[in-house]
PDB file of N, CA and C in Angstrom:
ATOM      1  N   ASP A  71     243.266 168.381  50.880  1.00 78.00           N
ATOM      2  CA  ASP A  71     241.949 167.967  50.319  1.00 78.00           C
ATOM      3  C   ASP A  71     241.431 168.744  49.239  1.00 78.00           C
ATOM      4  N   PHE A  72     241.155 168.022  47.996  1.00 87.00           N
ATOM      5  CA  PHE A  72     240.623 168.579  46.892  1.00 87.00           C
ATOM      6  C   PHE A  72     239.364 169.238  46.928  1.00 87.00           C
ATOM      7  N   LYS A  73     239.459 170.317  46.157  1.00 91.00           N
ATOM      8  CA  LYS A  73     237.933 170.937  45.953  1.00 91.00           C
ATOM      9  C   LYS A  73     237.516 171.128  44.602  1.00 91.00           C
ATOM     10  N   PHE A  74     236.348 170.594  44.113  1.00 93.00           N
ATOM     11  CA  PHE A  74     235.782 170.236  42.724  1.00 93.00           C
ATOM     12  C   PHE A  74     234.728 171.495  42.514  1.00 93.00           C
ATOM     13  N   SER A  75     234.942 172.018  41.352  1.00 95.00           N
ATOM     14  CA  SER A  75     233.884 172.974  40.788  1.00 95.00           C
ATOM     15  C   SER A  75     234.020 173.073  39.332  1.00 95.00           C
ATOM     16  N   TYR A  76     233.356 173.742  38.618  1.00 96.00           N
ATOM     17  CA  TYR A  76     233.297 173.880  36.956  1.00 96.00           C
ATOM     18  C   TYR A  76     233.889 175.430  36.970  1.00 96.00           C
ATOM     19  N   TRP A  77     233.995 175.746  35.450  1.00 97.00           N
ATOM     20  CA  TRP A  77     234.123 177.131  35.289  1.00 97.00           C
ATOM     21  C   TRP A  77     233.243 177.442  34.091  1.00 97.00           C
ATOM     22  N   LYS A  78     232.884 178.479  34.114  1.00 97.00           N
ATOM     23  CA  LYS A  78     232.308 179.048  33.008  1.00 97.00           C
ATOM     24  C   LYS A  78     232.362 180.520  32.849  1.00 97.00           C
ATOM     25  N   THR A  79     232.646 181.061  31.711  1.00 96.00           N
ATOM     26  CA  THR A  79     232.602 182.549  31.217  1.00 96.00           C
ATOM     27  C   THR A  79     231.500 183.300  30.935  1.00 96.00           C
ATOM     28  N   ASN A  80     231.453 184.567  31.026  1.00 96.00           N
ATOM     29  CA  ASN A  80     230.001 185.295  30.451  1.00 96.00           C
ATOM     30  C   ASN A  80     229.748 185.026  29.153  1.00 96.00           C
ATOM     31  N   ASN A  81     230.662 184.131  28.321  1.00 95.00           N
ATOM     32  CA  ASN A  81     230.291 184.062  27.135  1.00 95.00           C
ATOM     33  C   ASN A  81     229.980 182.544  26.793  1.00 95.00           C
ATOM     34  N   ASP A  82     229.874 181.805  28.006  1.00 96.00           N
ATOM     35  CA  ASP A  82     229.367 180.423  28.065  1.00 96.00           C
ATOM     36  C   ASP A  82     230.353 179.482  27.806  1.00 96.00           C
ATOM     37  N   ILE A  83     231.672 179.832  27.594  1.00 97.00           N
ATOM     38  CA  ILE A  83     232.671 178.882  27.399  1.00 97.00           C
ATOM     39  C   ILE A  83     232.896 178.068  28.893  1.00 97.00           C
ATOM     40  N   GLU A  84     233.046 176.840  28.980  1.00 97.00           N
ATOM     41  CA  GLU A  84     233.136 176.194  30.225  1.00 97.00           C
ATOM     42  C   GLU A  84     234.146 175.008  30.296  1.00 97.00           C
ATOM     43  N   VAL A  85     234.445 174.631  31.552  1.00 98.00           N
ATOM     44  CA  VAL A  85     235.361 173.355  31.570  1.00 98.00           C
ATOM     45  C   VAL A  85     234.613 172.607  32.579  1.00 98.00           C
ATOM     46  N   ASP A  86     234.593 171.405  32.655  1.00 98.00           N
ATOM     47  CA  ASP A  86     233.814 170.413  33.326  1.00 98.00           C
ATOM     48  C   ASP A  86     234.214 170.475  34.687  1.00 98.00           C
ATOM     49  N   ILE A  87     235.523 170.256  35.005  1.00 97.00           N
ATOM     50  CA  ILE A  87     235.936 170.167  36.300  1.00 97.00           C
ATOM     51  C   ILE A  87     237.392 170.907  36.604  1.00 97.00           C
ATOM     52  N   ILE A  88     237.151 171.791  37.700  1.00 97.00           N
ATOM     53  CA  ILE A  88     238.350 172.408  38.214  1.00 97.00           C
ATOM     54  C   ILE A  88     238.794 171.926  39.340  1.00 97.00           C
ATOM     55  N   ILE A  89     239.992 171.281  39.640  1.00 95.00           N
ATOM     56  CA  ILE A  89     240.486 170.888  40.827  1.00 95.00           C
ATOM     57  C   ILE A  89     241.406 171.941  41.436  1.00 95.00           C
ATOM     58  N   SER A  90     241.126 172.245  42.791  1.00 93.00           N
ATOM     59  CA  SER A  90     242.085 172.852  43.468  1.00 93.00           C
ATOM     60  C   SER A  90     242.268 172.300  44.983  1.00 93.00           C
ATOM     61  N   ARG A  91     243.031 173.079  45.784  1.00 86.00           N
ATOM     62  CA  ARG A  91     243.309 172.808  47.201  1.00 86.00           C
ATOM     63  C   ARG A  91     243.137 174.269  48.066  1.00 86.00           C
ATOM     64  N   GLY A  92     242.103 174.140  48.712  1.00 76.00           N
ATOM     65  CA  GLY A  92     241.698 175.423  49.414  1.00 76.00           C
ATOM     66  C   GLY A  92     241.538 176.533  48.615  1.00 76.00           C
ATOM     67  N   MET A  93     241.911 177.649  48.923  1.00 77.00           N
ATOM     68  CA  MET A  93     241.793 179.042  48.153  1.00 77.00           C
ATOM     69  C   MET A  93     242.738 179.244  47.062  1.00 77.00           C
ATOM     70  N   GLY A  94     243.885 178.133  46.939  1.00 76.00           N
ATOM     71  CA  GLY A  94     244.808 178.408  45.971  1.00 76.00           C
ATOM     72  C   GLY A  94     244.506 178.308  44.741  1.00 76.00           C
ATOM     73  N   SER A  95     245.436 178.609  43.787  1.00 80.00           N
ATOM     74  CA  SER A  95     245.285 178.504  42.144  1.00 80.00           C
ATOM     75  C   SER A  95     244.779 177.049  41.896  1.00 80.00           C
ATOM     76  N   PRO A  96     243.984 177.102  40.833  1.00 89.00           N
ATOM     77  CA  PRO A  96     243.668 175.523  40.327  1.00 89.00           C
ATOM     78  C   PRO A  96     244.837 174.635  40.043  1.00 89.00           C
ATOM     79  N   LEU A  97     244.744 173.415  40.395  1.00 92.00           N
ATOM     80  CA  LEU A  97     245.861 172.781  40.092  1.00 92.00           C
ATOM     81  C   LEU A  97     245.467 172.125  38.861  1.00 92.00           C
ATOM     82  N   ALA A  98     244.242 171.631  38.285  1.00 96.00           N
ATOM     83  CA  ALA A  98     244.214 171.065  37.084  1.00 96.00           C
ATOM     84  C   ALA A  98     242.661 171.437  36.429  1.00 96.00           C
ATOM     85  N   ALA A  99     242.391 171.463  35.179  1.00 98.00           N
ATOM     86  CA  ALA A  99     241.249 171.675  34.452  1.00 98.00           C
ATOM     87  C   ALA A  99     241.124 170.406  33.654  1.00 98.00           C
ATOM     88  N   ILE A 100     239.915 169.846  33.808  1.00 98.00           N
ATOM     89  CA  ILE A 100     239.397 168.691  33.029  1.00 98.00           C
ATOM     90  C   ILE A 100     238.221 168.673  32.324  1.00 98.00           C
ATOM     91  N   GLU A 101     238.384 168.527  30.992  1.00 98.00           N
ATOM     92  CA  GLU A 101     237.156 168.082  30.276  1.00 98.00           C
ATOM     93  C   GLU A 101     236.836 166.412  30.242  1.00 98.00           C
ATOM     94  N   ILE A 102     235.577 166.206  30.059  1.00 97.00           N
ATOM     95  CA  ILE A 102     235.326 164.651  29.938  1.00 97.00           C
ATOM     96  C   ILE A 102     234.500 164.389  28.684  1.00 97.00           C
ATOM     97  N   LYS A 103     234.980 163.587  27.498  1.00 97.00           N
ATOM     98  CA  LYS A 103     234.455 163.276  26.496  1.00 97.00           C
ATOM     99  C   LYS A 103     233.997 162.090  25.986  1.00 97.00           C
ATOM    100  N   SER A 104     233.093 161.767  25.410  1.00 96.00           N
ATOM    101  CA  SER A 104     232.850 160.335  25.085  1.00 96.00           C
ATOM    102  C   SER A 104     233.428 159.992  23.797  1.00 96.00           C
ATOM    103  N   SER A 105     233.991 160.742  23.143  1.00 95.00           N
ATOM    104  CA  SER A 105     234.741 160.686  21.981  1.00 95.00           C
ATOM    105  C   SER A 105     236.178 159.808  22.114  1.00 95.00           C
ATOM    106  N   LYS A 106     236.560 158.867  21.224  1.00 95.00           N
ATOM    107  CA  LYS A 106     237.744 158.339  21.337  1.00 95.00           C
ATOM    108  C   LYS A 106     238.949 159.201  20.785  1.00 95.00           C
ATOM    109  N   ALA A 107     238.717 160.460  20.026  1.00 95.00           N
ATOM    110  CA  ALA A 107     239.715 161.328  19.470  1.00 95.00           C
ATOM    111  C   ALA A 107     239.502 162.739  19.615  1.00 95.00           C
ATOM    112  N   PRO A 108     239.183 163.356  20.712  1.00 95.00           N
ATOM    113  CA  PRO A 108     238.720 164.620  20.697  1.00 95.00           C
ATOM    114  C   PRO A 108     239.722 165.599  19.882  1.00 95.00           C
ATOM    115  N   GLU A 109     238.956 166.304  19.261  1.00 94.00           N
ATOM    116  CA  GLU A 109     239.557 167.618  18.492  1.00 94.00           C
ATOM    117  C   GLU A 109     239.726 168.895  19.202  1.00 94.00           C
ATOM    118  N   GLU A 110     240.426 170.027  18.415  1.00 95.00           N
ATOM    119  CA  GLU A 110     240.784 171.047  19.010  1.00 95.00           C
ATOM    120  C   GLU A 110     239.179 171.656  19.535  1.00 95.00           C
ATOM    121  N   LYS A 111     238.304 171.598  18.713  1.00 95.00           N
ATOM    122  CA  LYS A 111     237.155 172.373  19.267  1.00 95.00           C
ATOM    123  C   LYS A 111     236.544 171.897  20.458  1.00 95.00           C
ATOM    124  N   HIS A 112     236.841 170.420  20.899  1.00 95.00           N
ATOM    125  CA  HIS A 112     236.382 170.077  22.092  1.00 95.00           C
ATOM    126  C   HIS A 112     237.203 170.317  23.226  1.00 95.00           C
ATOM    127  N   ILE A 113     238.475 170.994  22.921  1.00 97.00           N
ATOM    128  CA  ILE A 113     239.491 171.437  24.229  1.00 97.00           C
ATOM    129  C   ILE A 113     239.363 172.765  24.333  1.00 97.00           C
ATOM    130  N   TYR A 114     238.587 173.668  23.577  1.00 97.00           N
ATOM    131  CA  TYR A 114     238.597 174.892  23.563  1.00 97.00           C
ATOM    132  C   TYR A 114     238.420 175.721  24.795  1.00 97.00           C
ATOM    133  N   GLY A 115     237.555 175.065  25.661  1.00 97.00           N
ATOM    134  CA  GLY A 115     237.384 175.968  27.122  1.00 97.00           C
ATOM    135  C   GLY A 115     238.707 175.750  27.997  1.00 97.00           C
ATOM    136  N   LEU A 116     239.484 174.439  27.588  1.00 98.00           N
ATOM    137  CA  LEU A 116     240.676 174.145  28.383  1.00 98.00           C
ATOM    138  C   LEU A 116     241.766 175.460  27.820  1.00 98.00           C
ATOM    139  N   LYS A 117     241.444 175.464  26.877  1.00 97.00           N
ATOM    140  CA  LYS A 117     242.658 176.828  26.432  1.00 97.00           C
ATOM    141  C   LYS A 117     242.396 177.851  26.629  1.00 97.00           C
ATOM    142  N   VAL A 118     241.088 178.225  26.825  1.00 97.00           N
ATOM    143  CA  VAL A 118     240.714 179.545  27.186  1.00 97.00           C
ATOM    144  C   VAL A 118     240.887 179.997  28.765  1.00 97.00           C
ATOM    145  N   PHE A 119     240.489 178.674  29.495  1.00 97.00           N
ATOM    146  CA  PHE A 119     240.882 178.698  31.098  1.00 97.00           C
ATOM    147  C   PHE A 119     242.633 178.885  31.163  1.00 97.00           C
ATOM    148  N   SER A 120     243.461 178.129  30.343  1.00 97.00           N
ATOM    149  CA  SER A 120     244.902 178.039  30.633  1.00 97.00           C
ATOM    150  C   SER A 120     245.310 179.755  30.505  1.00 97.00           C
ATOM    151  N   ASP A 121     244.705 180.578  29.618  1.00 96.00           N
ATOM    152  CA  ASP A 121     244.994 181.844  29.454  1.00 96.00           C
ATOM    153  C   ASP A 121     244.953 182.528  30.702  1.00 96.00           C
ATOM    154  N   GLU A 122     243.966 182.371  31.559  1.00 94.00           N
ATOM    155  CA  GLU A 122     243.688 182.779  32.873  1.00 94.00           C
ATOM    156  C   GLU A 122     244.604 182.216  33.919  1.00 94.00           C
ATOM    157  N   TYR A 123     244.631 180.809  33.930  1.00 94.00           N
ATOM    158  CA  TYR A 123     245.314 180.365  34.878  1.00 94.00           C
ATOM    159  C   TYR A 123     246.408 179.415  34.318  1.00 94.00           C
ATOM    160  N   PRO A 124     247.729 179.980  33.864  1.00 95.00           N
ATOM    161  CA  PRO A 124     248.631 179.117  33.054  1.00 95.00           C
ATOM    162  C   PRO A 124     249.280 177.978  33.608  1.00 95.00           C
ATOM    163  N   SER A 125     249.277 178.015  35.079  1.00 94.00           N
ATOM    164  CA  SER A 125     250.027 176.770  35.810  1.00 94.00           C
ATOM    165  C   SER A 125     249.409 175.695  36.122  1.00 94.00           C
ATOM    166  N   ALA A 126     247.698 175.798  35.774  1.00 95.00           N
ATOM    167  CA  ALA A 126     247.023 174.558  35.925  1.00 95.00           C
ATOM    168  C   ALA A 126     247.374 173.607  34.717  1.00 95.00           C
ATOM    169  N   LYS A 127     247.184 172.268  35.213  1.00 96.00           N
ATOM    170  CA  LYS A 127     247.574 171.380  34.406  1.00 96.00           C
ATOM    171  C   LYS A 127     246.187 171.023  33.677  1.00 96.00           C
ATOM    172  N   LEU A 128     246.153 170.800  32.389  1.00 98.00           N
ATOM    173  CA  LEU A 128     245.058 170.557  31.574  1.00 98.00           C
ATOM    174  C   LEU A 128     244.814 169.084  31.174  1.00 98.00           C
ATOM    175  N   TYR A 129     243.715 168.416  31.184  1.00 98.00           N
ATOM    176  CA  TYR A 129     243.439 167.202  30.879  1.00 98.00           C
ATOM    177  C   TYR A 129     242.101 167.028  30.208  1.00 98.00           C
ATOM    178  N   CYS A 130     242.036 166.291  29.187  1.00 98.00           N
ATOM    179  CA  CYS A 130     240.897 165.734  28.451  1.00 98.00           C
ATOM    180  C   CYS A 130     240.882 164.123  28.900  1.00 98.00           C
ATOM    181  N   PHE A 131     239.924 163.582  29.484  1.00 98.00           N
ATOM    182  CA  PHE A 131     239.811 162.130  29.680  1.00 98.00           C
ATOM    183  C   PHE A 131     238.619 161.726  28.640  1.00 98.00           C
ATOM    184  N   CYS A 132     238.916 160.864  27.975  1.00 98.00           N
ATOM    185  CA  CYS A 132     238.031 160.142  26.910  1.00 98.00           C
ATOM    186  C   CYS A 132     238.164 158.712  26.689  1.00 98.00           C
ATOM    187  N   ARG A 133     237.624 158.120  25.660  1.00 97.00           N
ATOM    188  CA  ARG A 133     237.769 156.862  25.418  1.00 97.00           C
ATOM    189  C   ARG A 133     239.020 156.464  24.558  1.00 97.00           C
ATOM    190  N   THR A 134     240.002 157.503  24.356  1.00 97.00           N
ATOM    191  CA  THR A 134     241.253 156.980  23.777  1.00 97.00           C
ATOM    192  C   THR A 134     241.846 155.775  24.181  1.00 97.00           C
ATOM    193  N   PRO A 135     242.289 154.933  23.559  1.00 96.00           N
ATOM    194  CA  PRO A 135     243.262 153.795  24.134  1.00 96.00           C
ATOM    195  C   PRO A 135     244.387 154.198  24.635  1.00 96.00           C
ATOM    196  N   ARG A 136     245.121 155.303  24.191  1.00 96.00           N
ATOM    197  CA  ARG A 136     246.398 155.659  24.805  1.00 96.00           C
ATOM    198  C   ARG A 136     246.560 157.297  25.138  1.00 96.00           C
ATOM    199  N   ALA A 137     247.512 157.568  25.960  1.00 96.00           N
ATOM    200  CA  ALA A 137     247.503 158.948  26.266  1.00 96.00           C
ATOM    201  C   ALA A 137     248.296 159.728  25.108  1.00 96.00           C
ATOM    202  N   TYR A 138     247.875 161.139  24.882  1.00 97.00           N
ATOM    203  CA  TYR A 138     248.666 161.963  23.887  1.00 97.00           C
ATOM    204  C   TYR A 138     248.570 163.357  24.140  1.00 97.00           C
ATOM    205  N   GLN A 139     249.239 164.134  23.370  1.00 97.00           N
ATOM    206  CA  GLN A 139     249.151 165.516  23.725  1.00 97.00           C
ATOM    207  C   GLN A 139     248.322 166.207  22.440  1.00 97.00           C
ATOM    208  N   LEU A 140     247.639 167.202  22.831  1.00 97.00           N
ATOM    209  CA  LEU A 140     246.917 167.787  21.848  1.00 97.00           C
ATOM    210  C   LEU A 140     246.598 169.476  22.298  1.00 97.00           C
ATOM    211  N   SER A 141     247.664 170.140  21.604  1.00 95.00           N
ATOM    212  CA  SER A 141     247.837 171.746  21.776  1.00 95.00           C
ATOM    213  C   SER A 141     248.176 172.093  23.343  1.00 95.00           C
ATOM    214  N   GLY A 142     248.919 171.379  24.159  1.00 96.00           N
ATOM    215  CA  GLY A 142     249.045 171.562  25.437  1.00 96.00           C
ATOM    216  C   GLY A 142     248.026 170.892  26.499  1.00 96.00           C
ATOM    217  N   VAL A 143     247.399 170.142  25.835  1.00 98.00           N
ATOM    218  CA  VAL A 143     246.113 169.425  26.508  1.00 98.00           C
ATOM    219  C   VAL A 143     246.652 167.828  26.688  1.00 98.00           C
ATOM    220  N   THR A 144     246.802 167.309  27.767  1.00 97.00           N
ATOM    221  CA  THR A 144     246.893 165.993  27.954  1.00 97.00           C
ATOM    222  C   THR A 144     245.860 165.191  27.786  1.00 97.00           C
ATOM    223  N   VAL A 145     245.695 164.280  26.607  1.00 97.00           N
ATOM    224  CA  VAL A 145     244.435 163.492  26.434  1.00 97.00           C
ATOM    225  C   VAL A 145     244.701 162.192  26.912  1.00 97.00           C
ATOM    226  N   GLN A 146     243.987 161.776  27.728  1.00 97.00           N
ATOM    227  CA  GLN A 146     244.000 160.384  28.406  1.00 97.00           C
ATOM    228  C   GLN A 146     243.116 159.349  28.391  1.00 97.00           C
ATOM    229  N   PRO A 147     243.162 158.333  28.489  1.00 98.00           N
ATOM    230  CA  PRO A 147     241.988 157.317  28.583  1.00 98.00           C
ATOM    231  C   PRO A 147     241.088 157.377  29.774  1.00 98.00           C
ATOM    232  N   TRP A 148     239.985 157.453  29.971  1.00 96.00           N
ATOM    233  CA  TRP A 148     239.186 157.643  31.187  1.00 96.00           C
ATOM    234  C   TRP A 148     239.577 156.754  32.169  1.00 96.00           C
ATOM    235  N   VAL A 149     240.016 155.720  32.006  1.00 96.00           N
ATOM    236  CA  VAL A 149     240.240 154.575  33.213  1.00 96.00           C
ATOM    237  C   VAL A 149     241.560 155.113  33.842  1.00 96.00           C
ATOM    238  N   ASP A 150     242.181 156.166  33.305  1.00 95.00           N
ATOM    239  CA  ASP A 150     243.371 156.515  33.953  1.00 95.00           C
ATOM    240  C   ASP A 150     243.166 157.907  35.043  1.00 95.00           C
ATOM    241  N   MET A 151     242.014 158.218  35.040  1.00 93.00           N
ATOM    242  CA  MET A 151     241.549 159.559  35.785  1.00 93.00           C
ATOM    243  C   MET A 151     242.032 159.401  37.168  1.00 93.00           C
ATOM    244  N   ILE A 152     241.708 158.471  37.902  1.00 92.00           N
ATOM    245  CA  ILE A 152     241.951 158.455  39.402  1.00 92.00           C
ATOM    246  C   ILE A 152     243.479 158.281  39.619  1.00 92.00           C
ATOM    247  N   THR A 153     244.414 157.567  38.765  1.00 92.00           N
ATOM    248  CA  THR A 153     245.804 157.578  38.809  1.00 92.00           C
ATOM    249  C   THR A 153     246.292 158.942  38.598  1.00 92.00           C
ATOM    250  N   VAL A 154     245.772 159.753  37.750  1.00 90.00           N
ATOM    251  CA  VAL A 154     246.367 160.889  37.450  1.00 90.00           C
ATOM    252  C   VAL A 154     246.006 161.864  38.543  1.00 90.00           C
ATOM    253  N   LEU A 155     244.787 161.941  39.045  1.00 87.00           N
ATOM    254  CA  LEU A 155     244.392 162.699  40.167  1.00 87.00           C
ATOM    255  C   LEU A 155     245.221 162.400  41.355  1.00 87.00           C
ATOM    256  N   LYS A 156     245.668 161.349  41.810  1.00 87.00           N
ATOM    257  CA  LYS A 156     246.412 160.865  42.846  1.00 87.00           C
ATOM    258  C   LYS A 156     247.760 161.652  42.632  1.00 87.00           C
ATOM    259  N   LYS A 157     248.152 161.893  41.572  1.00 88.00           N
ATOM    260  CA  LYS A 157     249.431 162.506  41.314  1.00 88.00           C
ATOM    261  C   LYS A 157     249.386 164.093  41.710  1.00 88.00           C
ATOM    262  N   LEU A 158     248.393 164.788  41.585  1.00 85.00           N
ATOM    263  CA  LEU A 158     248.309 166.062  41.475  1.00 85.00           C
ATOM    264  C   LEU A 158     248.866 166.643  43.057  1.00 85.00           C
TER     265      LEU A 158
END
């Protein structure tokens, strides 16, 4: 069973959704954006999160028409979210 939460630092850096199973390390960190083409500044929280949890997969779901990589983050069309989550 998946557990869903969010992540926020003392400096107000945050990630929208953290997915884990039980008390184990996070499986994935997700940002959700309304943009068609997120920029580096939009995924900053994911990059900071990955410093603490390097094995977590990083995703940004948005209105992009196709999947691509942005600095180690997989940017995906929001309509693919359930398909991606089923693969975790």
